[in-house]
Coordinates of C-alpha atoms in Angstrom, one line a residue:
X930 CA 76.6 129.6 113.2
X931 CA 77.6 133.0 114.8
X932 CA 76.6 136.1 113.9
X933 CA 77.1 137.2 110.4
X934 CA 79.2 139.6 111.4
X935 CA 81.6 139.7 114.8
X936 CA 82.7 143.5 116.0
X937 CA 85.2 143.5 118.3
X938 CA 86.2 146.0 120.7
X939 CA 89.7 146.3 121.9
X940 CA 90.8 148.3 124.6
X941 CA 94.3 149.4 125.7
X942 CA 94.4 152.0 128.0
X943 CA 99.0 153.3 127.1
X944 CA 100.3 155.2 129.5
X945 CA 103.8 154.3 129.2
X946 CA 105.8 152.9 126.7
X947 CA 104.2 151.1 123.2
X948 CA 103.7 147.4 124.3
X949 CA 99.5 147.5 125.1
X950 CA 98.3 149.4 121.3
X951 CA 101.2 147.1 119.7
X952 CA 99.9 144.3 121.3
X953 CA 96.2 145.5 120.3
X954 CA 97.2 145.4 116.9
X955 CA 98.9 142.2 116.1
X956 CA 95.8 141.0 117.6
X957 CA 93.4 142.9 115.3
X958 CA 95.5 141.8 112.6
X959 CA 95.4 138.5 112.8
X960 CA 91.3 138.4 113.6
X961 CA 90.6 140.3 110.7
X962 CA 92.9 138.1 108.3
X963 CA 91.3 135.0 109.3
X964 CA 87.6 135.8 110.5
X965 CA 86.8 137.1 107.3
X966 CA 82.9 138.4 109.3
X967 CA 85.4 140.3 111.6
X968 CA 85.9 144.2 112.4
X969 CA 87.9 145.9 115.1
X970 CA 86.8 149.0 116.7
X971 CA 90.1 149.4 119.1
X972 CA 90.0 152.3 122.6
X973 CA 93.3 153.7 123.3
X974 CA 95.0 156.3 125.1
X975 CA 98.4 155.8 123.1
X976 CA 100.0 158.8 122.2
X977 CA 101.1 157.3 118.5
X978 CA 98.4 155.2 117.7
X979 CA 98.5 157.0 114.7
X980 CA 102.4 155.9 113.7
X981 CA 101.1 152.9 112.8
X982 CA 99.3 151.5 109.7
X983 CA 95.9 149.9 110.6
X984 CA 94.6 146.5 109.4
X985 CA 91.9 145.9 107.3
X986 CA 88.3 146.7 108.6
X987 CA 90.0 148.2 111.6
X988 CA 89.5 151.9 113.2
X989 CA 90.5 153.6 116.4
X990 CA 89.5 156.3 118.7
X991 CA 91.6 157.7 120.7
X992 CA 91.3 158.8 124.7
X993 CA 93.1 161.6 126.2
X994 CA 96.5 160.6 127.0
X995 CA 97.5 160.4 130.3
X996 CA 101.9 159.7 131.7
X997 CA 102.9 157.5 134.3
X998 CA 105.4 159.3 136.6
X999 CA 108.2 157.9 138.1
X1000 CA 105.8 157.9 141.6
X1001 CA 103.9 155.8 140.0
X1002 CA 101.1 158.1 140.1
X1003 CA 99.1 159.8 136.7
X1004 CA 99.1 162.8 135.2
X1005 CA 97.1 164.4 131.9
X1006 CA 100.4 164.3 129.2
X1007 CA 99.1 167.0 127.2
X1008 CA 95.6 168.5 128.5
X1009 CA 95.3 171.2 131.5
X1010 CA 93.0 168.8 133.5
X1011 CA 93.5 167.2 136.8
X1012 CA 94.2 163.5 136.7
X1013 CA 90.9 162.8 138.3
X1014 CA 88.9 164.8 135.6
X1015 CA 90.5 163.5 132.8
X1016 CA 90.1 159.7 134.1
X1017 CA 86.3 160.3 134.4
X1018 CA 86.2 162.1 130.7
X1019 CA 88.6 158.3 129.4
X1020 CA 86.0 156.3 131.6
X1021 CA 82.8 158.2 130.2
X1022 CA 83.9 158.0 126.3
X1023 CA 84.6 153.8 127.0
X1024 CA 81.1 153.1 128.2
X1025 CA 79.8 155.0 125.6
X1026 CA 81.6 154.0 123.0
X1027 CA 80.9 150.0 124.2
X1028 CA 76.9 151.4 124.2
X1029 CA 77.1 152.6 120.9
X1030 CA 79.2 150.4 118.8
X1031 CA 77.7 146.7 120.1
X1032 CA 80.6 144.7 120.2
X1033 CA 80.0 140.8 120.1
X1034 CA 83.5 140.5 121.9
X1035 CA 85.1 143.0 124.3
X1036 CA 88.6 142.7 124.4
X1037 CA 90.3 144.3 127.4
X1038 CA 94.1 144.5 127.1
X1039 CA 96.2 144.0 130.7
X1040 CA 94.4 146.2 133.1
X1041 CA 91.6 144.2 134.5
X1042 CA 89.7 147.2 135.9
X1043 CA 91.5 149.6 132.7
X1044 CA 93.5 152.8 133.9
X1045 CA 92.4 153.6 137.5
X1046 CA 88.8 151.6 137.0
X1047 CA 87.6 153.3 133.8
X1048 CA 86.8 150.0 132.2
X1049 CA 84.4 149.0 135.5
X1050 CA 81.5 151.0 133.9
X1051 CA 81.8 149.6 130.3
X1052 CA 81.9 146.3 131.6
X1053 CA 79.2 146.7 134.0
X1054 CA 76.8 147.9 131.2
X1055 CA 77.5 145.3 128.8
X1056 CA 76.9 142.7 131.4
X1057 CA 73.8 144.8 132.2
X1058 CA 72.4 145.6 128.7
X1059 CA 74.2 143.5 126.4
X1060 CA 74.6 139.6 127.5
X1061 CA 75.3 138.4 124.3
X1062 CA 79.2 140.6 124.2
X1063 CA 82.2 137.9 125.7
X1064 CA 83.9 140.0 127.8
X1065 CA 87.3 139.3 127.7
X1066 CA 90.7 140.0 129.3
X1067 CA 94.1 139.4 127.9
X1068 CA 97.4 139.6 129.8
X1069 CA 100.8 139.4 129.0
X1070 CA 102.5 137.1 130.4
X1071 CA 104.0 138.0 133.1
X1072 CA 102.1 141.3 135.1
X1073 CA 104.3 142.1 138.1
X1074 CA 106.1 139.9 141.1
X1075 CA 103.1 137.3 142.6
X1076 CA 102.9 138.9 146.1
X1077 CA 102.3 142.4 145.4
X1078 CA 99.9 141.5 142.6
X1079 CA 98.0 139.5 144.7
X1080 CA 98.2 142.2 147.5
X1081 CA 97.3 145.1 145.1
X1082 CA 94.2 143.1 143.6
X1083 CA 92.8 142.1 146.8
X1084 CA 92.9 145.6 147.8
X1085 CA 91.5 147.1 145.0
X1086 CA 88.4 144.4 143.9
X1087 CA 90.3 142.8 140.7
X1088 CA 89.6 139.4 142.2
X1089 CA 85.7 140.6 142.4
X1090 CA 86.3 142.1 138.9
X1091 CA 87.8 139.0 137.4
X1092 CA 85.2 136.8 138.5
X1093 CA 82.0 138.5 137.8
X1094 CA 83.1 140.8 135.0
X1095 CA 84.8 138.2 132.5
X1096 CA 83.9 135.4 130.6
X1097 CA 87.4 134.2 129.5
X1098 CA 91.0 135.3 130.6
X1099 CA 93.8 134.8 127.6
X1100 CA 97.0 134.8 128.9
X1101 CA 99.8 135.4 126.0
X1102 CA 102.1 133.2 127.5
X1103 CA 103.3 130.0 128.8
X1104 CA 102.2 127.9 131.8
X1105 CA 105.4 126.1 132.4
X1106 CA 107.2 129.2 132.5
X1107 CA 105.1 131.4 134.8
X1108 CA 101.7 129.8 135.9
X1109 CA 99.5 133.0 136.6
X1110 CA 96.8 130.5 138.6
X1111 CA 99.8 130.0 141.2
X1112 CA 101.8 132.9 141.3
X1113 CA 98.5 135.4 141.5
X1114 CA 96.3 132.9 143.6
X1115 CA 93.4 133.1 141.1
X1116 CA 90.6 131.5 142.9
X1117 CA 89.3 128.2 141.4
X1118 CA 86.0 129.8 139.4
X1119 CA 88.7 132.3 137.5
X1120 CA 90.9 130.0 136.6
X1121 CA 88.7 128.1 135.2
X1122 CA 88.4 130.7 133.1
X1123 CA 91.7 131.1 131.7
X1124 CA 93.2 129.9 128.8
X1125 CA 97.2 130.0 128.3
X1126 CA 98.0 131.0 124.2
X1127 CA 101.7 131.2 123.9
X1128 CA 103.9 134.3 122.7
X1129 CA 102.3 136.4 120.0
X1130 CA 103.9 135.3 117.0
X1131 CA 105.3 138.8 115.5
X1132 CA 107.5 137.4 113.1
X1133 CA 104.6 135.6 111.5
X1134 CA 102.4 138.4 111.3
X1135 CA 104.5 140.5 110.1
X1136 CA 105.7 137.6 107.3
X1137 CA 102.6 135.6 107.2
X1138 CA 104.1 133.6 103.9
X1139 CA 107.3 132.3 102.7
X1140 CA 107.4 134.3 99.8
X1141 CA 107.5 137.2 102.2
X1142 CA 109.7 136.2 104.9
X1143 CA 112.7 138.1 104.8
X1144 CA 115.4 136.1 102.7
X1145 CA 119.1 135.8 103.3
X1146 CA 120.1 138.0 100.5
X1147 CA 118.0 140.8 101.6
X1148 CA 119.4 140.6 105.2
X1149 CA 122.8 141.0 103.9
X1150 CA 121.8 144.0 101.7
X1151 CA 120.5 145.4 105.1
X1152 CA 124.1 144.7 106.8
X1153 CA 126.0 145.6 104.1
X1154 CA 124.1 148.8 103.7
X1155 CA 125.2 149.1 107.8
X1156 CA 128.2 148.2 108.0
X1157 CA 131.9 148.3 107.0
X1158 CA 132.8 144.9 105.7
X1159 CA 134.7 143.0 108.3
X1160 CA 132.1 144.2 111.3
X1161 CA 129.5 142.5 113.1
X1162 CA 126.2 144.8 114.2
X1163 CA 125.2 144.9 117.5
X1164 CA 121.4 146.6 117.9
X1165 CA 120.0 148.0 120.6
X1166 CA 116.3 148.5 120.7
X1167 CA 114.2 150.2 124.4
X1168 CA 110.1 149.6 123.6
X1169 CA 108.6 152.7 123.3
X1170 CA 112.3 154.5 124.8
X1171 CA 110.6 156.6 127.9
X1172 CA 113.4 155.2 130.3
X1173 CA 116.1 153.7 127.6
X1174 CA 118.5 156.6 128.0
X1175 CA 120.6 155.0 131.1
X1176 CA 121.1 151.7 128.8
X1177 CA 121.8 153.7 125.7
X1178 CA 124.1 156.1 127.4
X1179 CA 126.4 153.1 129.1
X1180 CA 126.8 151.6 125.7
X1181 CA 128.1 154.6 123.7
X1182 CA 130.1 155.8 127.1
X1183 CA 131.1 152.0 126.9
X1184 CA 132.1 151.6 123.2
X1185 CA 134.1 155.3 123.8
X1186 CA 136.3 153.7 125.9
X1187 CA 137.1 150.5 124.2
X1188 CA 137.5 152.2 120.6
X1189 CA 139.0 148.6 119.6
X1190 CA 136.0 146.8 119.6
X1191 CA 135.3 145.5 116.0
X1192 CA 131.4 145.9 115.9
X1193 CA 128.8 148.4 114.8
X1194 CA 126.3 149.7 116.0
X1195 CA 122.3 150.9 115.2
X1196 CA 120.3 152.2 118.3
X1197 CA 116.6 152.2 118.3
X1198 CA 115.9 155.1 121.5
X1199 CA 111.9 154.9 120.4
X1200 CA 110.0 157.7 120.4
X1201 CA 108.8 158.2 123.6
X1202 CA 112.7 159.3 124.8
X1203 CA 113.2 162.7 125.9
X1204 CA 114.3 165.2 123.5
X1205 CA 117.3 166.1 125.0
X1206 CA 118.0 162.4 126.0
X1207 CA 118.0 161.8 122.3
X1208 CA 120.0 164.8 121.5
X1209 CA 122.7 163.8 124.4
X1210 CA 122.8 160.6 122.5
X1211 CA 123.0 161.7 119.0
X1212 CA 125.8 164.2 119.9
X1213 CA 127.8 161.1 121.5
X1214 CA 127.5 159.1 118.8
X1215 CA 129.1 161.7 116.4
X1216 CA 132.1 160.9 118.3
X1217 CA 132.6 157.9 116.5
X1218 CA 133.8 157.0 113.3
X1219 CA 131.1 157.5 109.9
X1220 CA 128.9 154.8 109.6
X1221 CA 130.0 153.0 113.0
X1222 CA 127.0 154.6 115.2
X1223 CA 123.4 155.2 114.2
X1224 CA 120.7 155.7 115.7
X1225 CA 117.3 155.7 114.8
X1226 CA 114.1 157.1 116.4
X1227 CA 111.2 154.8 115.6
X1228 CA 111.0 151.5 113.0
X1229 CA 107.6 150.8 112.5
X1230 CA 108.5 147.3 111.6
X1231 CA 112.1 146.2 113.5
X1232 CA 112.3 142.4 112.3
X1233 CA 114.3 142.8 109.5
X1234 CA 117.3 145.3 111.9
X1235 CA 116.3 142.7 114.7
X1236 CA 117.0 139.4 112.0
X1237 CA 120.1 141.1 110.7
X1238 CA 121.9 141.5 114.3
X1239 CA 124.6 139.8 115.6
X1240 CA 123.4 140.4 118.9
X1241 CA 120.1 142.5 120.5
X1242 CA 121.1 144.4 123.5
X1243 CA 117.1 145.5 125.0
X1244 CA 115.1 145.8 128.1
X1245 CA 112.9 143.0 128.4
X1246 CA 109.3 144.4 127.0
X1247 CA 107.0 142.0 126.4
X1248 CA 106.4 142.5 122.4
X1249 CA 110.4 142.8 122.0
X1250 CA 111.1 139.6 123.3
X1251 CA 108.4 137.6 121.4
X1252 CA 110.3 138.9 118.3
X1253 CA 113.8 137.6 119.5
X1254 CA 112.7 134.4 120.9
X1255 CA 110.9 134.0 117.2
X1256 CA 114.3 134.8 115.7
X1257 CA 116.1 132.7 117.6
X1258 CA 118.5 136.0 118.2
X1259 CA 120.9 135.9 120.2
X1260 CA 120.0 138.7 123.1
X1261 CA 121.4 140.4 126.2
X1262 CA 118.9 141.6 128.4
X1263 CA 118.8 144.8 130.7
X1264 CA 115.4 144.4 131.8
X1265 CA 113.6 147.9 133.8
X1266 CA 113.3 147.0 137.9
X1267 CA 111.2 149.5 139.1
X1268 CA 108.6 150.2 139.1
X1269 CA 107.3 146.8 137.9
X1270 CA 109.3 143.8 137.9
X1271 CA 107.5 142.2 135.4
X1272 CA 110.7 142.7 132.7
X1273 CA 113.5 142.0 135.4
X1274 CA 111.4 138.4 136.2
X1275 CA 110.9 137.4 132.4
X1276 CA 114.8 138.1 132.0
X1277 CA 115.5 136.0 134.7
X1278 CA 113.8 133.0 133.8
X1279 CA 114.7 133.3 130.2
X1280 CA 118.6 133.5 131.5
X1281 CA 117.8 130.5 133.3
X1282 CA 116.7 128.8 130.8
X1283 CA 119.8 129.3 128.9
X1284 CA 117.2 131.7 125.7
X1285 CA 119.3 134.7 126.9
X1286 CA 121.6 136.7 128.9
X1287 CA 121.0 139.2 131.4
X1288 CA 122.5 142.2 133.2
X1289 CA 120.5 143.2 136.2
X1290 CA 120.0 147.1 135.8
X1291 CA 122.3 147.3 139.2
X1292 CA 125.1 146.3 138.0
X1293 CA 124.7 148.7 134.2
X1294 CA 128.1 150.3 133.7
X1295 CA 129.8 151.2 130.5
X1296 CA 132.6 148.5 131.5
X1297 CA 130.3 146.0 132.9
X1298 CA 127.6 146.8 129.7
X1299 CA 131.2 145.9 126.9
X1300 CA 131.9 143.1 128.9
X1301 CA 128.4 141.7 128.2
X1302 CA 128.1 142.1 125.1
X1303 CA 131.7 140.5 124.4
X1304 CA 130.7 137.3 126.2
X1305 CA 127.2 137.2 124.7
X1306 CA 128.2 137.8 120.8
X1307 CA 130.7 134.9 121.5
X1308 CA 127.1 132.4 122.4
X1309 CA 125.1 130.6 120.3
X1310 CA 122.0 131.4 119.5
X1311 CA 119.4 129.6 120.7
X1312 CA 117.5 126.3 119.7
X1313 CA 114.4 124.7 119.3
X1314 CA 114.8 122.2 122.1
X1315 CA 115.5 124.9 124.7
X1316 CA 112.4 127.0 123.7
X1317 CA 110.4 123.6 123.9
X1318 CA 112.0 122.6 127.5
X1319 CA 110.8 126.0 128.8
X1320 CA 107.1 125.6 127.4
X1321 CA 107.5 128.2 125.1
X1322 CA 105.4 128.7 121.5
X1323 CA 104.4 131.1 119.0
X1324 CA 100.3 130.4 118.7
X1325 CA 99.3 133.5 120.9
X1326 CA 97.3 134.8 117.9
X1327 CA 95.4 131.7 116.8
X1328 CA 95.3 130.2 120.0
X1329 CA 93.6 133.7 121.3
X1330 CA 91.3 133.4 118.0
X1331 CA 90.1 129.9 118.8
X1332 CA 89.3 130.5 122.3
X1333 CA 86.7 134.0 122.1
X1334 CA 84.8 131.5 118.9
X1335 CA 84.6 129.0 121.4
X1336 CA 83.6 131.2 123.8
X1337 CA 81.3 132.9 121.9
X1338 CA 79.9 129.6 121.0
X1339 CA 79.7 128.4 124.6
X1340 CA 77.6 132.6 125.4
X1341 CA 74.9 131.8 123.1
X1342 CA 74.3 127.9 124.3
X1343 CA 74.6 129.4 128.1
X1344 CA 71.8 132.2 126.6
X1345 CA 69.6 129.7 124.5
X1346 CA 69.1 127.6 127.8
X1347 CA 68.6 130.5 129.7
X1348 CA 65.8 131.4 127.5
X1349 CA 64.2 127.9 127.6
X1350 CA 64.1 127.7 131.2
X1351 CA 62.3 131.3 131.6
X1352 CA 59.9 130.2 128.3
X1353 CA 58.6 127.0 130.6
X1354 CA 58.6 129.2 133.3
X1355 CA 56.1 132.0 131.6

């Protein structure tokens, strides 16, 4: 049996956007509803961690937050300290925090090494002092383009760091549709390591029953309460918002100058947008007729806007486009480029596989922007057999689950011969 009790420690280190903490916590969600011996300590430099409701036997601290610039480089978002001084602060408070609490698994979210290396200590000191913690990295699905990820890491250790400071690698994704072992030339004792999950199920979580699942009737309250009769509602949603204006802005400039189009609208900026962004874009939408623009800041829980859309016009984040591939919704894609091209690559082979269409952020226009979403609210939505034909499933949570009890399982056999050999030894 394991421990009576199994603490986790999750760590995601947000600089950008609201993907990593919301990934964090459909994870901690899901362990504490069915490990009923679990708790979650999560790490995390998210600005709005505290928007969001916590699970059950689930806490948080938070790090100093630090922005990405458009450089690429880091800055301190709200403290007067230099980038360097504040990553060392970040780095100390994980390794202590790791010391302190004890964690039977360690749960690292996307950043191998965490923001600039501050997870390099924590791990090094629970390899060190605490043998009996999984370590454990999760990624997304897709991190960035194969070459420059595989460039980048072999400049910077993370091959060294994936082989000596992990005991399992969960990837939130599918093989068949991007096989990280390939595209990131894991070496043979990594991969060995890694275990493919699915898509994070977010419709699940957030409807784990039927009872619950949002009906029919309640989804046409929700429209009806949007809409004029005779419209359709097209929703436009952009992650956490920090670079949403230009796809926001070409839809409203878009719908201005095709005042015939029969569709309403809801727009989701999230709350990282600029102030004045949002302002630009509220005072644009008041150009329109009551009740056929609205936009909204922040929606702790989407699904039910998301389910009620004709269409989704979004960038390509990951946790956004696990919900509309759950919902079978039909979705147009304007995926970010630069400085990642993790979203622009997921759009891609979605498009290809006929689960979406996309607009490559080139070609954004208002003109070109109308004429997409024409052509995609005239598709269907998609269907099972494509999602299957592209590898694609909704286990992420429970797969994830069964692999770190396995692996804990497989630590303390590893540790219990260990100990034999060095009894017969003595």
């Amino acid at each position: 049996m394991l421990a009576s009790k199994i603490r986790f420690l999750l760590y995601c280190h947000d600089t950008f956007g609201l993907g990593h903490v919301r990934r964090t916590l459909s994870l901690a969600t899901h362990f504490t509803a069915t490990l009923p011996n679990a708790e979650v300590l999560i790490v995390t430099g998210s600005p709005l961690a505290h928007a969001f409701t916590l699970p059950p036997r689930t806490d948080y601290i938070k790090l100093p937050a630090v922005a990405k610039m458009s450089n690429g480089a880091y800055r301190a978002r709200s403290l007067d300290m230099e980038f360097a001084a504040i990553r060392d602060l970040r780095t100390t408070m994980l390794r202590d925090i790791a010391q302190a609490y004890r964690p039977n698994v360690f749960l690292v979210d996307h950043a191998p090494q965490g923001l600039k290396g501050e997870a390099l200590p924590a791990l090094a000191m629970l390899r060190a002092t605490q043998p009996e913690c999984l370590r454990v990295l999760g990624l997304r699905d897709i991190i960035d383009a194969g070459s420059l990820i595989q460039r980048t890491w072999a400049q910077e250790g993370v091959y060294d760091t994936l082989e000596h400071g992990y005991d399992l690698i969960l990837v939130y994704g599918s093989q068949q549709l991007y096989d990280i072992g390939e595209e990131y030339a894991l070496p043979a004792t990594v991969e060995r390591r890694v275990r493919y999950c699915g898509y994070l199920d977010r419709v699940e979580e957030t409807c784990p029953t039927d009872e619950a699942t949002p009906t029919d009737l309640h989804l046409l309250a929700l429209r009806q309460a949007l809409l004029p009769p005779v419209d359709r509602l097209v929703v436009l949603t952009a992650g956490g918002g920090g670079d949403g204006f230009p796809l926001m802005q070409a839809y409203l400039l878009g719908l201005q100058r095709s005042p015939s189009i029969p569709f309403s609208s809801v727009l989701v900026t999230g709350p990282l947008m600029d102030a004045d962004e949002q302002l630009e874009l509220h005072e644009l939408a008041a150009t329109f007729p009551t009740g056929r623009v609205r936009i909204e800041s922040f929606l702790p829980d989407p699904l039910p806007l998301l389910s009620a859309a004709d269409l989704v016009v979004s960038m390509a984040g990951y946790n956004t486009t696990c919900e509309l591939l759950a919902l079978r919704q039909r979705v147009l894609l304007v995926p970010r480029a630069t400085p990642r091209q993790e979203q622009l690559i997921r759009a891609s082979l979605l498009a290809r596989h006929g689960l979406a269409r996309m607009l490559h952020p080139e070609q954004l226009t208002p003109e070109r922007l109308m004429d997409s979403v024409q052509q995609s609210l005239s598709q269907p939505r998609p269907h099972e057999g494509q999602l299957t034909a592209a590898g694609i499933s909704f286990q992420g949570q429970t797969l994830a689950r069964q692999a770190i009890v396995d692996g804990l399982y497989d630590l303390r056999d590893r540790q219990w011969r260990a100990d034999r050999v060095i009894a017969h030894v003595s």
